[in-house]
Short mmCIF file of C-alpha atoms and ligand atoms in Angstrom, two decimals:
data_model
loop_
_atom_site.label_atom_id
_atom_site.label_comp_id
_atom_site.label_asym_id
_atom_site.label_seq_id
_atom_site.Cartn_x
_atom_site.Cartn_y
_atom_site.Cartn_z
CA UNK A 1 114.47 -43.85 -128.27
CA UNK A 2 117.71 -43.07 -126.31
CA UNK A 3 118.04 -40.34 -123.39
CA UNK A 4 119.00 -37.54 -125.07
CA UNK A 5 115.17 -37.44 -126.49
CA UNK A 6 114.11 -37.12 -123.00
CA UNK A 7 117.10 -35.91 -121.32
CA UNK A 8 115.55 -34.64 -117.83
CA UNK A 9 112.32 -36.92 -117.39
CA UNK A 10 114.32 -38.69 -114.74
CA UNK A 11 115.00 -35.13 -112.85
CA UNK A 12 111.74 -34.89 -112.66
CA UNK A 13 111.03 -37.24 -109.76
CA UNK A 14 112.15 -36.83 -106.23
CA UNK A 15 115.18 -39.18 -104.96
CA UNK A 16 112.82 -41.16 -102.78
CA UNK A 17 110.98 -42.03 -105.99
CA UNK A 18 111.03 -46.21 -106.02
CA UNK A 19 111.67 -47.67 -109.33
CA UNK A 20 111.09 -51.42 -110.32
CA UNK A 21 109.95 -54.06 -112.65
CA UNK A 22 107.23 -56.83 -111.64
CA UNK A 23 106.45 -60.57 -112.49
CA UNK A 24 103.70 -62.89 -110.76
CA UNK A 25 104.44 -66.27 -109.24
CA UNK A 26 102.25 -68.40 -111.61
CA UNK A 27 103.48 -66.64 -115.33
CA UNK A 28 107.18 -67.31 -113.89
CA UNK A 29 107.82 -69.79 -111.60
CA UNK A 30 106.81 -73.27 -113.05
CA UNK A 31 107.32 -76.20 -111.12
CA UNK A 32 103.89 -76.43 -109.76
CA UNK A 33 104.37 -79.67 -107.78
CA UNK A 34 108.36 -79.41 -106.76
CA UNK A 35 109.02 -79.81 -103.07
CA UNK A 36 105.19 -80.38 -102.15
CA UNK A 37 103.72 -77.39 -103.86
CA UNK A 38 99.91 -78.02 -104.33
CA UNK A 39 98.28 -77.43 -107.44
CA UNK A 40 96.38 -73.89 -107.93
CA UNK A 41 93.40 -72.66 -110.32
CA UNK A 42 95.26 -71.88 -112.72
CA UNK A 43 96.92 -75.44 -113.30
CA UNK A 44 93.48 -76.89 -113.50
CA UNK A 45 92.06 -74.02 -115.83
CA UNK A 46 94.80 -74.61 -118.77
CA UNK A 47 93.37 -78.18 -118.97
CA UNK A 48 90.54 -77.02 -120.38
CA UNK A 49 90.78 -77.24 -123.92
CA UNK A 50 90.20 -74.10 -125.53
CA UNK A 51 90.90 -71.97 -122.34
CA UNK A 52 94.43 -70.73 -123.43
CA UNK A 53 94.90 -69.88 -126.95
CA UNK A 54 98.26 -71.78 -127.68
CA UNK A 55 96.96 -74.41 -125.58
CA UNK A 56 99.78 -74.14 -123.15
CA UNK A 57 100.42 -74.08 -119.24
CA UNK A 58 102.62 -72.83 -116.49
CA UNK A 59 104.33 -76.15 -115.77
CA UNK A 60 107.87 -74.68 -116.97
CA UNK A 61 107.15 -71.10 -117.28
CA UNK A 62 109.90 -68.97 -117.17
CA UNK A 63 111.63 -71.85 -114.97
CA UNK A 64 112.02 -69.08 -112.31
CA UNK A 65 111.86 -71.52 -109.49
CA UNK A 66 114.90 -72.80 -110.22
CA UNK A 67 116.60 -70.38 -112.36
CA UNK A 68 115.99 -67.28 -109.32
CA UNK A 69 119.40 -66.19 -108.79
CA UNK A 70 120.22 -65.66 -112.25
CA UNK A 71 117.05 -63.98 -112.22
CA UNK A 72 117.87 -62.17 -109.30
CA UNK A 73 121.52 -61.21 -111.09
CA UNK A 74 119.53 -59.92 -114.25
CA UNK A 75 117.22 -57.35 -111.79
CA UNK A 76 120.18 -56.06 -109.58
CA UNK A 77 122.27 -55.41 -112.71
CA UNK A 78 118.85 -53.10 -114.37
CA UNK A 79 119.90 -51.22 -111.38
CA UNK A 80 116.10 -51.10 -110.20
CA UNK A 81 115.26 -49.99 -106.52
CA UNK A 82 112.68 -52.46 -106.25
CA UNK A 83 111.10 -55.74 -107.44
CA UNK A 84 107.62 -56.66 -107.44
CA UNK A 85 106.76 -60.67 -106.88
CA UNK A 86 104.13 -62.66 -105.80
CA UNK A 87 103.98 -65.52 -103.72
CA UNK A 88 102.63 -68.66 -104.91
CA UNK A 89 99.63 -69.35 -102.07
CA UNK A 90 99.70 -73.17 -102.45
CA UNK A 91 103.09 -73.07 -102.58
CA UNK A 92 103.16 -72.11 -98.86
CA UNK A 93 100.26 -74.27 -97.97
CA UNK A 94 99.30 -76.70 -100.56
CA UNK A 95 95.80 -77.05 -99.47
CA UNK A 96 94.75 -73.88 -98.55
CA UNK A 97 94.04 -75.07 -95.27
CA UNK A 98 95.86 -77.27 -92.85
CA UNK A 99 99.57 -77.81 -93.13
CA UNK A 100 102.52 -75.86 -93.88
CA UNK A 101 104.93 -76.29 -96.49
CA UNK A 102 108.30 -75.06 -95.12
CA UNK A 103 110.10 -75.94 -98.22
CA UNK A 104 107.79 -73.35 -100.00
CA UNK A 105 108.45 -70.60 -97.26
CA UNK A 106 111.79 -71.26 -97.15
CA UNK A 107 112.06 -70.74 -101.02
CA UNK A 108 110.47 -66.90 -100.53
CA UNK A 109 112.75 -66.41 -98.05
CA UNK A 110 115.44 -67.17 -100.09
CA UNK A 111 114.19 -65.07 -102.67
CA UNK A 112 113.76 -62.35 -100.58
CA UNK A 113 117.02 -62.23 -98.70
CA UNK A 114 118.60 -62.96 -102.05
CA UNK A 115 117.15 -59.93 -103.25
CA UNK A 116 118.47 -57.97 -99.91
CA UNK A 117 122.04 -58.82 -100.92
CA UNK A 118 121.91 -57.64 -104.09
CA UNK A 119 120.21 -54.13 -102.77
CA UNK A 120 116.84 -54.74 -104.30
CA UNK A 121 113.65 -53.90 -102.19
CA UNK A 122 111.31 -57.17 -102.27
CA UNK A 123 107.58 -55.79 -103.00
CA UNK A 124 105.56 -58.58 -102.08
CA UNK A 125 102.02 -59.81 -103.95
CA UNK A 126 99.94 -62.35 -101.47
CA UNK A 127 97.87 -63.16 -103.98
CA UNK A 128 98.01 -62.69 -107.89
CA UNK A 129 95.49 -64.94 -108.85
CA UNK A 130 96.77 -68.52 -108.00
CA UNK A 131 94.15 -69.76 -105.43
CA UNK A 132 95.18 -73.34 -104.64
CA UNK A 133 93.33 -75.87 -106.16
CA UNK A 134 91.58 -77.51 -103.18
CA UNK A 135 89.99 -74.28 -101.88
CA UNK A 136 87.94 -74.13 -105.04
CA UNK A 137 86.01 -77.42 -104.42
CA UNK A 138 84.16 -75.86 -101.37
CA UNK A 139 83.45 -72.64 -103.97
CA UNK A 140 86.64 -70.49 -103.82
CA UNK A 141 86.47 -67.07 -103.27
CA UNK A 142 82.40 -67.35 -103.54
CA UNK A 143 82.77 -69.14 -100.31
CA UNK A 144 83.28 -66.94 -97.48
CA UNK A 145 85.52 -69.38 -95.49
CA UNK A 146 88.03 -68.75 -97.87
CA UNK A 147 87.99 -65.20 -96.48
CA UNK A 148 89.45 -66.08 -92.88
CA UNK A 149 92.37 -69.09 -94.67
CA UNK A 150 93.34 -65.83 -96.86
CA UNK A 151 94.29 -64.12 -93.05
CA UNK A 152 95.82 -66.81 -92.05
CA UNK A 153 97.95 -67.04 -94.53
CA UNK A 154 98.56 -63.38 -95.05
CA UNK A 155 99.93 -63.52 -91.48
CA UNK A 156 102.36 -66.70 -91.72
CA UNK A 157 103.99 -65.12 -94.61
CA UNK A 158 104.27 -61.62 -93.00
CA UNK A 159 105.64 -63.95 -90.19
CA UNK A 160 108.28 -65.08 -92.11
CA UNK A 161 109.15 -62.33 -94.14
CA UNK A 162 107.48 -59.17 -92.65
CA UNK A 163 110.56 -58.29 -91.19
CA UNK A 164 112.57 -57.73 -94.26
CA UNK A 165 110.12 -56.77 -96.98
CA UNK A 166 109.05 -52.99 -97.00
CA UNK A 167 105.76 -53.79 -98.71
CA UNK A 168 103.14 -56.20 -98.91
CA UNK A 169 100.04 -55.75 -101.28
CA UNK A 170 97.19 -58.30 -100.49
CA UNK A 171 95.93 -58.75 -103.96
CA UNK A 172 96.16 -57.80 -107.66
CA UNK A 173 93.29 -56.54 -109.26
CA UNK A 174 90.22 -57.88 -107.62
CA UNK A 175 88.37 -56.76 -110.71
CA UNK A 176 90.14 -59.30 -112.91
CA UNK A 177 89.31 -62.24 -110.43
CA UNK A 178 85.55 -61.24 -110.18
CA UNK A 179 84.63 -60.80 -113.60
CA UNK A 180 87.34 -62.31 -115.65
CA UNK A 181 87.16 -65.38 -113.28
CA UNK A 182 83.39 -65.60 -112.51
CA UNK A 183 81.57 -63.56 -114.57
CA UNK A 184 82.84 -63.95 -118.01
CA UNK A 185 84.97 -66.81 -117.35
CA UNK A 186 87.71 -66.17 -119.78
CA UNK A 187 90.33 -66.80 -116.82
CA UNK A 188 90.35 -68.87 -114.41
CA UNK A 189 88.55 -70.71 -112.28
CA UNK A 190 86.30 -70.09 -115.76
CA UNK A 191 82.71 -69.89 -114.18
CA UNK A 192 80.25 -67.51 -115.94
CA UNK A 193 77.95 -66.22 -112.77
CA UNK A 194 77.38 -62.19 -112.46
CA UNK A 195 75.87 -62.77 -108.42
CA UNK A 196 78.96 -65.22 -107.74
CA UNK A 197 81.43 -62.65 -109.40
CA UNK A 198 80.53 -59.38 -106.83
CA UNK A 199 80.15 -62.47 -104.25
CA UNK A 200 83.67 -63.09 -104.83
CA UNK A 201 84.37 -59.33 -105.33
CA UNK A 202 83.01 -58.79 -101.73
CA UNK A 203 85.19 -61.58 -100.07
CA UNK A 204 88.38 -60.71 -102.03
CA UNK A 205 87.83 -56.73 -100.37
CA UNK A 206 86.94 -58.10 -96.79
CA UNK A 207 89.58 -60.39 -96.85
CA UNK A 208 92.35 -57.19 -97.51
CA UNK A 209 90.89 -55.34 -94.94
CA UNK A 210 90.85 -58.01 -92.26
CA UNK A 211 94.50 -59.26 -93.24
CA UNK A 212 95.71 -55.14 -92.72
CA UNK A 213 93.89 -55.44 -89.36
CA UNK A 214 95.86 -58.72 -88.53
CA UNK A 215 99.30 -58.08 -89.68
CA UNK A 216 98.86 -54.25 -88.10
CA UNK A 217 97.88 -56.41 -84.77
CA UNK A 218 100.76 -58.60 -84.97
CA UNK A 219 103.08 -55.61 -85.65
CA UNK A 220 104.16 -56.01 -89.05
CA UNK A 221 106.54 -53.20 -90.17
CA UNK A 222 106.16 -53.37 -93.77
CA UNK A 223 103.77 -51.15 -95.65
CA UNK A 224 100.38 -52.66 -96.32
CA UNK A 225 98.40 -52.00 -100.02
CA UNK A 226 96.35 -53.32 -102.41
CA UNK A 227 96.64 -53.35 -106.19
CA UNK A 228 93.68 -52.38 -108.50
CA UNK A 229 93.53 -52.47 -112.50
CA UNK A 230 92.19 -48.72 -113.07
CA UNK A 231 91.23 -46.88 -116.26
CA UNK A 232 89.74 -43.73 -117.14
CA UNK A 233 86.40 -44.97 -119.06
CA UNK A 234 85.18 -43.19 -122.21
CA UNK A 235 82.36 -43.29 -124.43
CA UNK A 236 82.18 -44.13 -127.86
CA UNK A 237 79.59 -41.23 -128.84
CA UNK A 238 78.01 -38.57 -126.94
CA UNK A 239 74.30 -40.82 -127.17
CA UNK A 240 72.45 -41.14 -123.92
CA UNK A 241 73.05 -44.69 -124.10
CA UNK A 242 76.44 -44.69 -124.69
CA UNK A 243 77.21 -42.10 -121.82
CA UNK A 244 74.68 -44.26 -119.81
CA UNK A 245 77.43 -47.32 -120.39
CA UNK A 246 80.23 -45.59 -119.62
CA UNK A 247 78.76 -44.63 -116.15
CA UNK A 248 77.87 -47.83 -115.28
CA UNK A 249 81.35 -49.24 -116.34
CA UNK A 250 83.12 -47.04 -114.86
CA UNK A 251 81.20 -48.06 -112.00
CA UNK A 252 82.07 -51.47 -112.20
CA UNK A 253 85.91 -50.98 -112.57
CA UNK A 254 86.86 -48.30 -110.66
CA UNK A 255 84.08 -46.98 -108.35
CA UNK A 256 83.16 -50.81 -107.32
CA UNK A 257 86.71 -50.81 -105.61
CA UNK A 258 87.75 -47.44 -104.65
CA UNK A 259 84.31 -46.27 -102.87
CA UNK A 260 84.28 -49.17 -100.35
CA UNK A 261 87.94 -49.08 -99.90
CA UNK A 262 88.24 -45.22 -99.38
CA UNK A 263 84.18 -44.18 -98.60
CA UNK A 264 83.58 -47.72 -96.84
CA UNK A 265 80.32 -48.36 -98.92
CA UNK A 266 79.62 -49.83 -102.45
CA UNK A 267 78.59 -47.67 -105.55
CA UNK A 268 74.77 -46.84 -105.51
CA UNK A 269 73.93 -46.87 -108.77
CA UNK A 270 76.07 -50.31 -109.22
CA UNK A 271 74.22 -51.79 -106.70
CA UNK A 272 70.86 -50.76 -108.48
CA UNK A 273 72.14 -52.12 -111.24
CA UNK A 274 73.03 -55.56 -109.79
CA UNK A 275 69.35 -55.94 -108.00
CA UNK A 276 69.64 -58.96 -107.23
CA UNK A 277 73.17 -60.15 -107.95
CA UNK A 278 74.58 -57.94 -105.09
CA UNK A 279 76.56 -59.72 -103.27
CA UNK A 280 75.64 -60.30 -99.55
CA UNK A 281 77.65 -58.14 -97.25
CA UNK A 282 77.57 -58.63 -93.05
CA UNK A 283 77.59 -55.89 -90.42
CA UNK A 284 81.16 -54.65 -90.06
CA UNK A 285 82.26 -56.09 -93.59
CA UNK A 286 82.33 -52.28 -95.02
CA UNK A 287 84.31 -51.06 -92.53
CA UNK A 288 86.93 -53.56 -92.26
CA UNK A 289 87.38 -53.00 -95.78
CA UNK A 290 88.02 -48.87 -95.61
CA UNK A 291 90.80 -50.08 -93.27
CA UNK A 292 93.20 -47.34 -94.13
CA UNK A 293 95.78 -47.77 -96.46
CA UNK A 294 99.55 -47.42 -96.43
CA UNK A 295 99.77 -46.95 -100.30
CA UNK A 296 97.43 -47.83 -103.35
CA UNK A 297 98.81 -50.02 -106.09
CA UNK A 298 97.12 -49.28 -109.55
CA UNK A 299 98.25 -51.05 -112.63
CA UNK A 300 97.83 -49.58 -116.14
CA UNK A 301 97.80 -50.77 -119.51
CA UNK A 302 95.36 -48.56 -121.88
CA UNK A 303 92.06 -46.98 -121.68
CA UNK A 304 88.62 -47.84 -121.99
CA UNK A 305 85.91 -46.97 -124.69
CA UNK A 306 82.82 -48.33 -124.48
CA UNK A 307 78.90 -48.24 -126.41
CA UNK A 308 75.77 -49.38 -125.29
CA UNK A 309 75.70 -52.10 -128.21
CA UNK A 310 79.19 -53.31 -127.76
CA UNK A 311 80.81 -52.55 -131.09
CA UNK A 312 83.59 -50.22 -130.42
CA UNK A 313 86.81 -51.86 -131.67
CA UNK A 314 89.94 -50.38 -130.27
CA UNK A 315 91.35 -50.40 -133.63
CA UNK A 316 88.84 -47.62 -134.45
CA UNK A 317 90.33 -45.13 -132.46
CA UNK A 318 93.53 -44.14 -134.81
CA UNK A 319 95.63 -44.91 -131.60
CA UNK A 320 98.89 -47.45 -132.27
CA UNK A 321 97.56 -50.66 -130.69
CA UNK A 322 99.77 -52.81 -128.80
CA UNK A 323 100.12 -56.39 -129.65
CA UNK A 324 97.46 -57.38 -127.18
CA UNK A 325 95.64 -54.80 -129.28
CA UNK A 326 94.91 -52.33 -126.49
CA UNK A 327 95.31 -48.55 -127.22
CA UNK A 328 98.37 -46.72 -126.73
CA UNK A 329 97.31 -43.37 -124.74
CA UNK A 330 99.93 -42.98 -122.21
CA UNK A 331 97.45 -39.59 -121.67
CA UNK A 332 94.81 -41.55 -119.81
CA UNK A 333 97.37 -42.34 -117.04
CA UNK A 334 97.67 -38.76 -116.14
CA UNK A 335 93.70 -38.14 -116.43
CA UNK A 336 93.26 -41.32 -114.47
CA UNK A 337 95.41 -40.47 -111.88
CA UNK A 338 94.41 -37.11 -111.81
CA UNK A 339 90.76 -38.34 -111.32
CA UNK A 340 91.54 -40.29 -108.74
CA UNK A 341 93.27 -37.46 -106.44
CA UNK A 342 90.29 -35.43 -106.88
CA UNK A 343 87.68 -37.92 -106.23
CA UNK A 344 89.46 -39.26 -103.21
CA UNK A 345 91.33 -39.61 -100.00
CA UNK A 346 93.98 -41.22 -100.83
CA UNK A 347 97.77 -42.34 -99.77
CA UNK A 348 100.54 -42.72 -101.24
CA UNK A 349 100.07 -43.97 -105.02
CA UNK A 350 102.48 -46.73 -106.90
CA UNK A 351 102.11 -47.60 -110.54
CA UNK A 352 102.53 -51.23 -109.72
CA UNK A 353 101.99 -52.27 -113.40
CA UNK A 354 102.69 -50.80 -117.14
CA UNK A 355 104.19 -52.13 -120.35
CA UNK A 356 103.12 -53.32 -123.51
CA UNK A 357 102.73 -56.80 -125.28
CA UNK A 358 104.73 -56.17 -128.76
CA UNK A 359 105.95 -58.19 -131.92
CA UNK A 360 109.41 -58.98 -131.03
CA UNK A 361 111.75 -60.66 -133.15
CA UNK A 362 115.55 -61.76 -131.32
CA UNK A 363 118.08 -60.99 -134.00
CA UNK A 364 121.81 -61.76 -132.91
CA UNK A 365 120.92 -61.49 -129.37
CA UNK A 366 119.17 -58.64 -129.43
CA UNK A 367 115.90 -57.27 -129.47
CA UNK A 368 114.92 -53.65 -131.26
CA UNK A 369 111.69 -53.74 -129.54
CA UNK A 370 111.58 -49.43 -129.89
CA UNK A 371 107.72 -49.67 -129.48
CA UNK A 372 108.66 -51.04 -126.11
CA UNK A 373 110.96 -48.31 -124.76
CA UNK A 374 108.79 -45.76 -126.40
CA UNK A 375 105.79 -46.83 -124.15
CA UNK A 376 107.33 -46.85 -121.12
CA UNK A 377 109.14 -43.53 -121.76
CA UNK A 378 105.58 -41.76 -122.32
CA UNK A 379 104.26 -43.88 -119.53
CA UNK A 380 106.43 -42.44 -116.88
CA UNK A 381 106.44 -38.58 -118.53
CA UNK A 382 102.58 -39.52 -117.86
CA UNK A 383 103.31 -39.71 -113.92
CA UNK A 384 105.64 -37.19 -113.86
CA UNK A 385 102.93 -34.40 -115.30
CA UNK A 386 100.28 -35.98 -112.62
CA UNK A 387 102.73 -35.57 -110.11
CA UNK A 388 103.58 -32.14 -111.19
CA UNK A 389 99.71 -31.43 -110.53
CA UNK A 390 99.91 -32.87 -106.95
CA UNK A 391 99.38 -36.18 -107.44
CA UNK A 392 100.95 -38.23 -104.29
CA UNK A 393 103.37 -40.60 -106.45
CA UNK A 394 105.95 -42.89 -104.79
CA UNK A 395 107.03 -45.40 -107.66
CA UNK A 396 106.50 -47.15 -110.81
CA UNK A 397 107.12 -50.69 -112.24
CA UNK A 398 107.21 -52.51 -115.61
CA UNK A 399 105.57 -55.24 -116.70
CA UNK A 400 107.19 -56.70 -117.32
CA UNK A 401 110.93 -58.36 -116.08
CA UNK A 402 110.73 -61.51 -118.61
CA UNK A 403 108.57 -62.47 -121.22
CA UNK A 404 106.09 -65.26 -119.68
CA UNK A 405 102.32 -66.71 -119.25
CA UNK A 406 100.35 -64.32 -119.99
CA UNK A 407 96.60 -66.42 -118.76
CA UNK A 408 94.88 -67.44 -121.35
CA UNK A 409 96.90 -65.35 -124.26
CA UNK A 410 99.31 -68.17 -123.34
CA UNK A 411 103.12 -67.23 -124.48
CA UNK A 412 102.30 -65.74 -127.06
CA UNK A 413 102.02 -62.42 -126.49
CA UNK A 414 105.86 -60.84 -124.74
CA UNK A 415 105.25 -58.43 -122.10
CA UNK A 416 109.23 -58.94 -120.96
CA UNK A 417 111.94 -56.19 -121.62
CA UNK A 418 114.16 -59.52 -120.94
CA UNK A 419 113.71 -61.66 -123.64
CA UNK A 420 112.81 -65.30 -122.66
CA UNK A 421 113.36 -68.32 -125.20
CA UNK A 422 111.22 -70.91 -123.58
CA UNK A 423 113.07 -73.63 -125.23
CA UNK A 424 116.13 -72.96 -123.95
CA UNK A 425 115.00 -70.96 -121.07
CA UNK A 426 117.95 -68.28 -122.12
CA UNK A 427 117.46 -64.80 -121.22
CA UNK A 428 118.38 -61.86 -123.17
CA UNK A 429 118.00 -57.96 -122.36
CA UNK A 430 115.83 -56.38 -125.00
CA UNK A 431 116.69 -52.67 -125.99
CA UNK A 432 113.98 -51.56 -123.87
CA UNK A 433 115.99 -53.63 -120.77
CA UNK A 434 118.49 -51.59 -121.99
CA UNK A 435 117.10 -48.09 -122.04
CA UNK A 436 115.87 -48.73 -118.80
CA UNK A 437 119.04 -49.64 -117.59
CA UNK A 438 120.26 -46.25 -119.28
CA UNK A 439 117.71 -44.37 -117.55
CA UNK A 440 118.10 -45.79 -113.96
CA UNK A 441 121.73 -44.55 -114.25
CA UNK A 442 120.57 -41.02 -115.05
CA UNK A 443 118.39 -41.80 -111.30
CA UNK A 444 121.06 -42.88 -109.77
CA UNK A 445 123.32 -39.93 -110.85
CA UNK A 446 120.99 -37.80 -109.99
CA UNK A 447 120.58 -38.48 -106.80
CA UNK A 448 123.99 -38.90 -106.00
CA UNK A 449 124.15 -34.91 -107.22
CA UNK A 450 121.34 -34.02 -104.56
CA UNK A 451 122.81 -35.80 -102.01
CA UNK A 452 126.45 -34.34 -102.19
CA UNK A 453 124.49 -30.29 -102.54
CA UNK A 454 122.66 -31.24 -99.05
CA UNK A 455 125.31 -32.40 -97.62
CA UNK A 456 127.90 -29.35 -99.15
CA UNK A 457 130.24 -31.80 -100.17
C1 LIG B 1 97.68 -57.99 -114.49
C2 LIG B 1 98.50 -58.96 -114.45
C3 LIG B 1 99.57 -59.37 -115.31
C4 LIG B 1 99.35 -59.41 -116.77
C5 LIG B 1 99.49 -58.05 -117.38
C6 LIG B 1 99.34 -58.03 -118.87
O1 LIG B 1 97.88 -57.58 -113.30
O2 LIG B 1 96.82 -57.85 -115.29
O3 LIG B 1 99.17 -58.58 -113.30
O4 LIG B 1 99.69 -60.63 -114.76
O5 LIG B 1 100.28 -60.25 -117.31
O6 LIG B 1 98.52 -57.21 -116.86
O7 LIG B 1 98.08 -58.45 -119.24
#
């Protein structure tokens, strides 16, 4: 696909309109013990055999942690306004707990004022899934002491960097931690306990809203967010049972985290559902949580079909499947967004994650990854349509910049419109890179021709 198929799309968003791409500390960085780093979950997790399907880890990575400022080069010349990271907790503070590591700050600060000079907002992640290590021998997020160490270190990075980074997103889909991480225990820390998975759910909400309330105290300028994994939920066949499902899952993934964080109180039929797997919530913790918001993150990949019995295969549906094999239906982003708007109060919106895993094959130094370019295309024609309905949009990033860890798929599935050989660690632009490249131009054009008809020039 090239612009002249879509030749206006990009006219279709206001100038404000932030575009970007995203990574996560632990699928990029590597080095996991350089300059006093402690070890997270996710280190200990790929030891267990089984646990990541090419058997790999994120000891190199994407060598990121060395390799930033070409990294940094490679963003600045997509000619994105924005770039979404994460910061490795035990980088910071190895432990968790007690000391500092001021050769991991100082690394995020160069990052971030590296990203400064090249003009490229820094869109900061506190946590995307790398709880260090130590914290999980006195029970991780189950434990509720982890709750107050997450505020503390919320507010030594905001601190550091608070100053210079417009926006700072406490975690990345809570969703994926609870029941990924403790429920079915496909990802890390791997435990397989439905009442310690909303436990953990609980803490990882309370612990957002208190660190808003802390960095608002100390006067933190940037704008404060979460990030949630949202999808419009369908069901497989009009049955009872099947609508039933889709209900209660829908429940689960979207109303578990939206109704306590916009309507300060937890899904009612979820809870009866749970019985006694609830989690345990104190006096206050509900309304810490509804702390308001300055924007809501939502990442999204595909939708979500379910049946009573479990047997709906996504390759069923007729839809092209990505490599990951998750349904294309760039449709659901509008209805979900759409859905979300109507259902609640909510701020400004950012599409903090979408992109597809596909079958590439580097020929020559290049990549014809069309699929790619395609999906992202119809991905942001998705926003623009909800936005055209009222939908209160202010960005959109792709998953994403390089090819990396993806958990426990390992590196074998290439999320990157930068190519990464992990051999050689060389980088290449795919066409997608490209056509996003392409496209930014058109933005940038475009609002150089609004600003010179306000100004008369
Ligand atoms: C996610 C994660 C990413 C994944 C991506 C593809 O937020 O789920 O942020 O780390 O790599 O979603 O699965």
């Amino acid at each position: 696909m090239n612009m002249t198929e879509l030749p206006t799309l990009h006219e279709r968003f206001p100038p404000h309109f932030v575009w970007g791409v995203a990574t996560s500390s632990f699928q990029i960085e590597g080095a996991p013990e350089q300059d006093g780093k402690g070890l997270s979950i996710w280190d200990q997790f790929c030891r267990v055999p089984g646990a990541i399907a090419d058997a790999s880890n994120g000891d190199v990575a994407c060598a990121h942690y060395s390799r930033w400022q070409e990294d940094l080069d490679l963003i600045a010349s997509l000619g994105v306004d924005a770039y979404r990271f994460s910061i490795a907790w035990p980088r910071v503070r190895p432990g968790g707990s007690g000391a500092w590591n001021e050769k991991g700050l100082d690394f995020y600060e160069r990052l971030v004022d590296g990203m400064l000079a090249r003009g490229v907002k820094p869109y900061v992640t506190l946590n995307h899934w790398d709880l260090p290590l130590e914290l999980q021998a006195t029970g991780g997020w189950a434990n509720r002491d982890t709750v107050p160490l997450f505020v503390e270190y919320a507010r030594k990075v905001a601190t550091r960097l608070g100053d210079r980074v417009p926006s700072i997103t406490t975690h990345n889909e809570p969703w994926v931690m609870s029941v990924l991480g403790h429920e079915s225990g496909v990802f890390a820390p791997g435990l397989k306990n439905r009442a310690m998975a909303m436990q953990v759910a609980h803490h990882l909400l309370l612990s957002h809203g208190l660190s808003l309330q802390a960095l608002r105290a100390d006067g933190c300028q940037a704008d404060l967010g979460i990030v949630l994994n949202l999808s419009p939920m369908s069901a497989a066949t009009d049955s009872a049972a099947d609508q039933a499902k889709k209900v209660l899952e829908d429940g689960r993934l979207v109303r578990w985290y939206m109704d306590p964080l916009f309507k300060s109180a937890y899904p009612e039929d979820v809870l009866a559902y749970l019985g006694q797997d609830a989690p345990q919530v104190q006096a206050g913790d509900m309304q810490a949580i509804a702390t308001p918001l300055d924007f809501l993150g939502i990442n999204y990949y595909t939708r979500s079909v379910v049946s009573a019995d479990d047997s709906w295969k996504s390759s069923q549906s007729g839809l092209p499947l990505t490599d990951m094999g998750w349904e294309i239906y760039p449709e659901g982003l509008t209805e979900l967004l759409l859905r979300v708007h109507q259902d609640y109060e909510l701020p400004v919106i950012f599409v903090t994650e979408n992109g597809g895993a596909f079958p590439d094959v580097l020929d020559n130094g290049q990549v014809h990854d069309a699929a790619r370019t395609e999906y992202i295309a119809k991905h942001i024609e998705a926003i623009a349509q909800a936005m055209d309905q009222g939908v209160p949009l202010g960005g959109y990033m792709v998953w994403s910049l390089l090819d990396n860890f993806e958990w426990a798929s390992g590196y074998e599935k290439r999320f990157g419109i930068v190519h990464v050989d992990f051999a050689s660690q060389q980088r290449t632009p795919k066409d997608s890179a490209l056509w996003y490249q392409d496209y930014l131009r058109c933005v940038h054009a475009h609002r150089a021709s609004l600003a010179q008809a306000t100004t008369g020039a």
